[in-house]
JSON list of C-alpha atoms in Angstrom, two decimals:
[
{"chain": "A", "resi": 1, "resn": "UNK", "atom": "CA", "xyz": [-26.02, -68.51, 195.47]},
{"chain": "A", "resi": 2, "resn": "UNK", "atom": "CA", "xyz": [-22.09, -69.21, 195.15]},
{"chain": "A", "resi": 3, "resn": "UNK", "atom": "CA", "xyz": [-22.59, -71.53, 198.50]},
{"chain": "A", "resi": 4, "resn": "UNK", "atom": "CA", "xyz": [-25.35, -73.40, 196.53]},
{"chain": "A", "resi": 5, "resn": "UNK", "atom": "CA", "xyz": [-23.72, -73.81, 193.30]},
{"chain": "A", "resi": 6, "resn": "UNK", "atom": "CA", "xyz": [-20.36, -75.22, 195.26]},
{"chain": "A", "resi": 7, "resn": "UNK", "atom": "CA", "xyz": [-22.48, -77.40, 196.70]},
{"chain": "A", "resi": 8, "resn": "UNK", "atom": "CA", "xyz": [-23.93, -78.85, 193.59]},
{"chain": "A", "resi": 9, "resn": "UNK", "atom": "CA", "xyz": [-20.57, -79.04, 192.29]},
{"chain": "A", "resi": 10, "resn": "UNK", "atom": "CA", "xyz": [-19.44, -81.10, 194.79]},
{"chain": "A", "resi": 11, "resn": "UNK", "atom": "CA", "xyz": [-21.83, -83.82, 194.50]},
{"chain": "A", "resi": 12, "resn": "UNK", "atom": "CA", "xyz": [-21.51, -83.78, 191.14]},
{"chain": "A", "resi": 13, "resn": "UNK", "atom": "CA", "xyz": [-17.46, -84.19, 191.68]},
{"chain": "A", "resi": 14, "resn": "UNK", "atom": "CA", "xyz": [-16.95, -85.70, 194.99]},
{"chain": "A", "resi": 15, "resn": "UNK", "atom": "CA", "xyz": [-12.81, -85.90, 194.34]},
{"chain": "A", "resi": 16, "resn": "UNK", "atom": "CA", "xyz": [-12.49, -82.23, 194.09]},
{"chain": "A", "resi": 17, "resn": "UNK", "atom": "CA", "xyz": [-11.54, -80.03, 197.11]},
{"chain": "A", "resi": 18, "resn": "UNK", "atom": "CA", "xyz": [-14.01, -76.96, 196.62]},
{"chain": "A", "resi": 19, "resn": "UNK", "atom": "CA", "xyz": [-14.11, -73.83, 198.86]},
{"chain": "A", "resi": 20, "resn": "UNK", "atom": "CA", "xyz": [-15.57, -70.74, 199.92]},
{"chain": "A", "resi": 21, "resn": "UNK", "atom": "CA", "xyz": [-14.08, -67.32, 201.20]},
{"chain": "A", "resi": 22, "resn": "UNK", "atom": "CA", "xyz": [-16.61, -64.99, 201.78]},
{"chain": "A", "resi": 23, "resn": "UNK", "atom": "CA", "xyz": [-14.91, -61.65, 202.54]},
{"chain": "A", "resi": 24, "resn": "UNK", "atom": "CA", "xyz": [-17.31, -59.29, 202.86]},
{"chain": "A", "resi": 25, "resn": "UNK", "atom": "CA", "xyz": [-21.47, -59.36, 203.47]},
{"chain": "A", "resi": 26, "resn": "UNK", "atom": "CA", "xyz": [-21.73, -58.44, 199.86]},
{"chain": "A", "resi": 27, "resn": "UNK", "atom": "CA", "xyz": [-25.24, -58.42, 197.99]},
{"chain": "A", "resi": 28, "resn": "UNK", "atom": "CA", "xyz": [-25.63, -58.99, 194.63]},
{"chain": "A", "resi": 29, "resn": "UNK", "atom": "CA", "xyz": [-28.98, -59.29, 192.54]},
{"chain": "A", "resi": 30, "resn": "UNK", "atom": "CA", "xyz": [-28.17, -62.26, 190.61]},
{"chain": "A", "resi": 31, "resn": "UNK", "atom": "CA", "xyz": [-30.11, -63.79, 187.88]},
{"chain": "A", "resi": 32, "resn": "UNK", "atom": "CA", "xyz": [-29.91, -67.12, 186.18]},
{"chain": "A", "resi": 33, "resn": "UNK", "atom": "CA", "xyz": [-27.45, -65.80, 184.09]},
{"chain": "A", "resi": 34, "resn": "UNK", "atom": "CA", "xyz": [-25.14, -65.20, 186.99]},
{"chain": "A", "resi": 35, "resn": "UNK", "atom": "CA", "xyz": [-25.92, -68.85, 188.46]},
{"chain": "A", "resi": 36, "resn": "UNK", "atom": "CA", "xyz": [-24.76, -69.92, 184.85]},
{"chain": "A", "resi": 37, "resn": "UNK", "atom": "CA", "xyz": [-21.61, -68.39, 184.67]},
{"chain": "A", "resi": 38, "resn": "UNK", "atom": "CA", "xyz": [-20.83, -69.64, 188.16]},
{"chain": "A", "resi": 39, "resn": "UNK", "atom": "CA", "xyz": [-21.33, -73.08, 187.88]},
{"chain": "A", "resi": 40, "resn": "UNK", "atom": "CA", "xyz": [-19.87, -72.81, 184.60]},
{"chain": "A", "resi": 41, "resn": "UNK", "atom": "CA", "xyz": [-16.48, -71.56, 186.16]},
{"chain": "A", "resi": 42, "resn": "UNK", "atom": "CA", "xyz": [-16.35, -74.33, 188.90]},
{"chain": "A", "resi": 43, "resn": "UNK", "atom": "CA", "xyz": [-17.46, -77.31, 186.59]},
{"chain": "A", "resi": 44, "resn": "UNK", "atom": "CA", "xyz": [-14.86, -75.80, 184.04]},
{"chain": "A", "resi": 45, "resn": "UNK", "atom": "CA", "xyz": [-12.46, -75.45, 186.52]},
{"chain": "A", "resi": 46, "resn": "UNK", "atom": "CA", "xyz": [-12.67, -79.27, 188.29]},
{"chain": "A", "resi": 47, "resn": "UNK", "atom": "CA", "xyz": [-12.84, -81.09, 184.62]},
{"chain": "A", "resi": 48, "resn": "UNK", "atom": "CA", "xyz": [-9.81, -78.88, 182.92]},
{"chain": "A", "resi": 49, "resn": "UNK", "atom": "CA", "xyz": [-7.36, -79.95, 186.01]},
{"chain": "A", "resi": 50, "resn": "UNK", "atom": "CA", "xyz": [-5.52, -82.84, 185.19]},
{"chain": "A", "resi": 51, "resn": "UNK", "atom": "CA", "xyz": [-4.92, -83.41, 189.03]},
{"chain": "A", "resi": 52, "resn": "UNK", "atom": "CA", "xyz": [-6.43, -86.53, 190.79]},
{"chain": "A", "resi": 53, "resn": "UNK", "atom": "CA", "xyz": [-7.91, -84.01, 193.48]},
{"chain": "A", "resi": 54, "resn": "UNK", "atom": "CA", "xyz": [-8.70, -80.53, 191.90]},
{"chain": "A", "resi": 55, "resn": "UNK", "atom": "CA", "xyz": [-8.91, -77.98, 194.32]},
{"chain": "A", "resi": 56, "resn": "UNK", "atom": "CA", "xyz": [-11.20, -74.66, 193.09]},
{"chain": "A", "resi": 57, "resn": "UNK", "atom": "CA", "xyz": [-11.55, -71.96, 195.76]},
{"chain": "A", "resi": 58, "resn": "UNK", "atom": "CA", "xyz": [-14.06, -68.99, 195.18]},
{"chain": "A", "resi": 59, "resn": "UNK", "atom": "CA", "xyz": [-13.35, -65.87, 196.18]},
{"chain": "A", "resi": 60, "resn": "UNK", "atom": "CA", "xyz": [-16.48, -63.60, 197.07]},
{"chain": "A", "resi": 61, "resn": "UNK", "atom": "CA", "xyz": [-15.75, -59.90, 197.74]},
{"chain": "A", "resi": 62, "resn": "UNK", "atom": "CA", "xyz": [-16.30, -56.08, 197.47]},
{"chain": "A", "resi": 63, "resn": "UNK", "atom": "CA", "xyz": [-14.29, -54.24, 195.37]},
{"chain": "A", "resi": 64, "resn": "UNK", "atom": "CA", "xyz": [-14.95, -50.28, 194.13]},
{"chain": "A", "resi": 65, "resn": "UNK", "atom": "CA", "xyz": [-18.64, -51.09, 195.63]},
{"chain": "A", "resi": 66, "resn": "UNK", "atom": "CA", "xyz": [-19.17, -54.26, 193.11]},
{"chain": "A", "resi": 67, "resn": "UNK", "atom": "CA", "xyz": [-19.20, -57.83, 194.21]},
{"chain": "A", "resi": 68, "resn": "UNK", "atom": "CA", "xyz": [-16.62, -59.88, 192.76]},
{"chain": "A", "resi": 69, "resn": "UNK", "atom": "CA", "xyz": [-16.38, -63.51, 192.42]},
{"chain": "A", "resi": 70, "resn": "UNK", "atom": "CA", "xyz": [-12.90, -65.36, 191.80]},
{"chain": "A", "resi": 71, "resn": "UNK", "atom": "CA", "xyz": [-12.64, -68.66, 190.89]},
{"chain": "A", "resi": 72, "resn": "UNK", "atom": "CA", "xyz": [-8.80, -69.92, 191.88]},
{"chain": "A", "resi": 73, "resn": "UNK", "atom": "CA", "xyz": [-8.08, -73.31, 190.44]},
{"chain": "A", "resi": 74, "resn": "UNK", "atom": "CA", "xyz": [-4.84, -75.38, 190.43]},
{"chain": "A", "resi": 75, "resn": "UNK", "atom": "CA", "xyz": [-5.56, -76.58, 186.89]},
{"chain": "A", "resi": 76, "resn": "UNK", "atom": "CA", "xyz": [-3.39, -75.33, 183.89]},
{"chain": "A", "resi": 77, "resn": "UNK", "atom": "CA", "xyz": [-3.72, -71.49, 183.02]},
{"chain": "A", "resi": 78, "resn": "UNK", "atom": "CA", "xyz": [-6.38, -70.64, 180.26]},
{"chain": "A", "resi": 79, "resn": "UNK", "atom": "CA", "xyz": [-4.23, -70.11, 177.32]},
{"chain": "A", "resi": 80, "resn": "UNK", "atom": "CA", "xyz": [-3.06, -66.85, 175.99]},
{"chain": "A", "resi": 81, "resn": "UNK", "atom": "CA", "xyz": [-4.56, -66.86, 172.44]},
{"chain": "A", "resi": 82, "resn": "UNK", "atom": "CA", "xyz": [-8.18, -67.63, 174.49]},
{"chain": "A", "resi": 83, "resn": "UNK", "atom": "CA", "xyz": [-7.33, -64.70, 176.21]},
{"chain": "A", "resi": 84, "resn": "UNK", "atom": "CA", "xyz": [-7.10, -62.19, 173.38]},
{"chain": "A", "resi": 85, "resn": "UNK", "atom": "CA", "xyz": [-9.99, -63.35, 172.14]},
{"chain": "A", "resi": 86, "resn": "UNK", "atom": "CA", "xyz": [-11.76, -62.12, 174.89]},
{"chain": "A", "resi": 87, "resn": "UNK", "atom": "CA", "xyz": [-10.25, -59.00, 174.88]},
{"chain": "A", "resi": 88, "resn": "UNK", "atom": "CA", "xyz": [-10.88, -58.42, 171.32]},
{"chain": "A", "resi": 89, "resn": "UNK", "atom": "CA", "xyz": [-6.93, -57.83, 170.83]},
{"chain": "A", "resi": 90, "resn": "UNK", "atom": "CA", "xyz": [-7.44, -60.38, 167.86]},
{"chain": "A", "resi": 91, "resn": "UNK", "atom": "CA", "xyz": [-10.09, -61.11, 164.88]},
{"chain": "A", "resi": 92, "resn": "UNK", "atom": "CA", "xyz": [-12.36, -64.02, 164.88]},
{"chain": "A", "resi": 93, "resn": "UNK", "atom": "CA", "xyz": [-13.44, -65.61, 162.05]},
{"chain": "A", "resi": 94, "resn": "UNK", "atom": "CA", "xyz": [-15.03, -68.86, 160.67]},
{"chain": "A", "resi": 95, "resn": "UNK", "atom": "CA", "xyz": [-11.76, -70.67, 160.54]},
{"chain": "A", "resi": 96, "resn": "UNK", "atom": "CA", "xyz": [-10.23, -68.55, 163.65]},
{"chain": "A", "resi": 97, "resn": "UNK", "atom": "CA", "xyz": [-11.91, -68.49, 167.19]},
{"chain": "A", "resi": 98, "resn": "UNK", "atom": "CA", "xyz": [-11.79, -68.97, 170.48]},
{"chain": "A", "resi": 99, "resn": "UNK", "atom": "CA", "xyz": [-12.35, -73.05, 171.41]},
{"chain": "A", "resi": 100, "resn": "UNK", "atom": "CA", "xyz": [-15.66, -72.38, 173.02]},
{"chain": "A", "resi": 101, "resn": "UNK", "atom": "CA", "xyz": [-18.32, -70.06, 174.32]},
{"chain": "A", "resi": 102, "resn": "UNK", "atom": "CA", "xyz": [-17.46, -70.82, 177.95]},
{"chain": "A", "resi": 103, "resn": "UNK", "atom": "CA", "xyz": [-15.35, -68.36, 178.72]},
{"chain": "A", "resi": 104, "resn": "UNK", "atom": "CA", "xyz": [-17.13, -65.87, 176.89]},
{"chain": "A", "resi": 105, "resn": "UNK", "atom": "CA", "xyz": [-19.79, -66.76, 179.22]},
{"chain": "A", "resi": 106, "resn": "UNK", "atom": "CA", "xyz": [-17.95, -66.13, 182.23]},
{"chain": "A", "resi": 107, "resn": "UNK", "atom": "CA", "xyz": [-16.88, -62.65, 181.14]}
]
């Protein structure tokens, strides 16, 4: 599935430098939802970097007996207030809230 989705990626972004590193023969039982968040992350990751070639490498791997995907990008860090957002550290409101569901997505 994450081989797929780079690959869709990349046709849809031929400048970026996108890669795989498949660590372990991990299974996972994904559903659409899964695909979403996925593509999400790489498409987010390759429009957000301000450099004429982004480079996005995904990480898949065992950890504790769970897959986990990474998505390493060389684009700017997501910033800090996004961040407490989706840790619930602060409120949101009407007027105050993260600057899209994307990331909330991808959690």
């Amino acid at each position: 599935m994450v081989e797929e989705t780079i690959e869709e990626i990349q046709s849809e972004y031929p400048e970026a430098e996108l890669t795989v590193d498949i660590q372990s023969d991990t299974s996972v039982n994904a559903d659409r939802g899964l695909r979403y968040a996925v593509n999400h992350a790489l498409e987010n990751a390759v429009v957000h970097d301000d450099h004429k070639t982004p480079i996005v490498t995904v990480v898949v791997k065992e950890t504790a007996g769970q897959g986990e995907i990474q998505v390493i990008d060389s684009g700017p860090v997501i910033p800090d207030v996004e961040i407490k957002v989706l840790k619930e550290e602060v409120s949101t409101s009407t007027t105050y809230h993260g600057s899209g569901v994307g990331l909330w997505v991808m959690q």
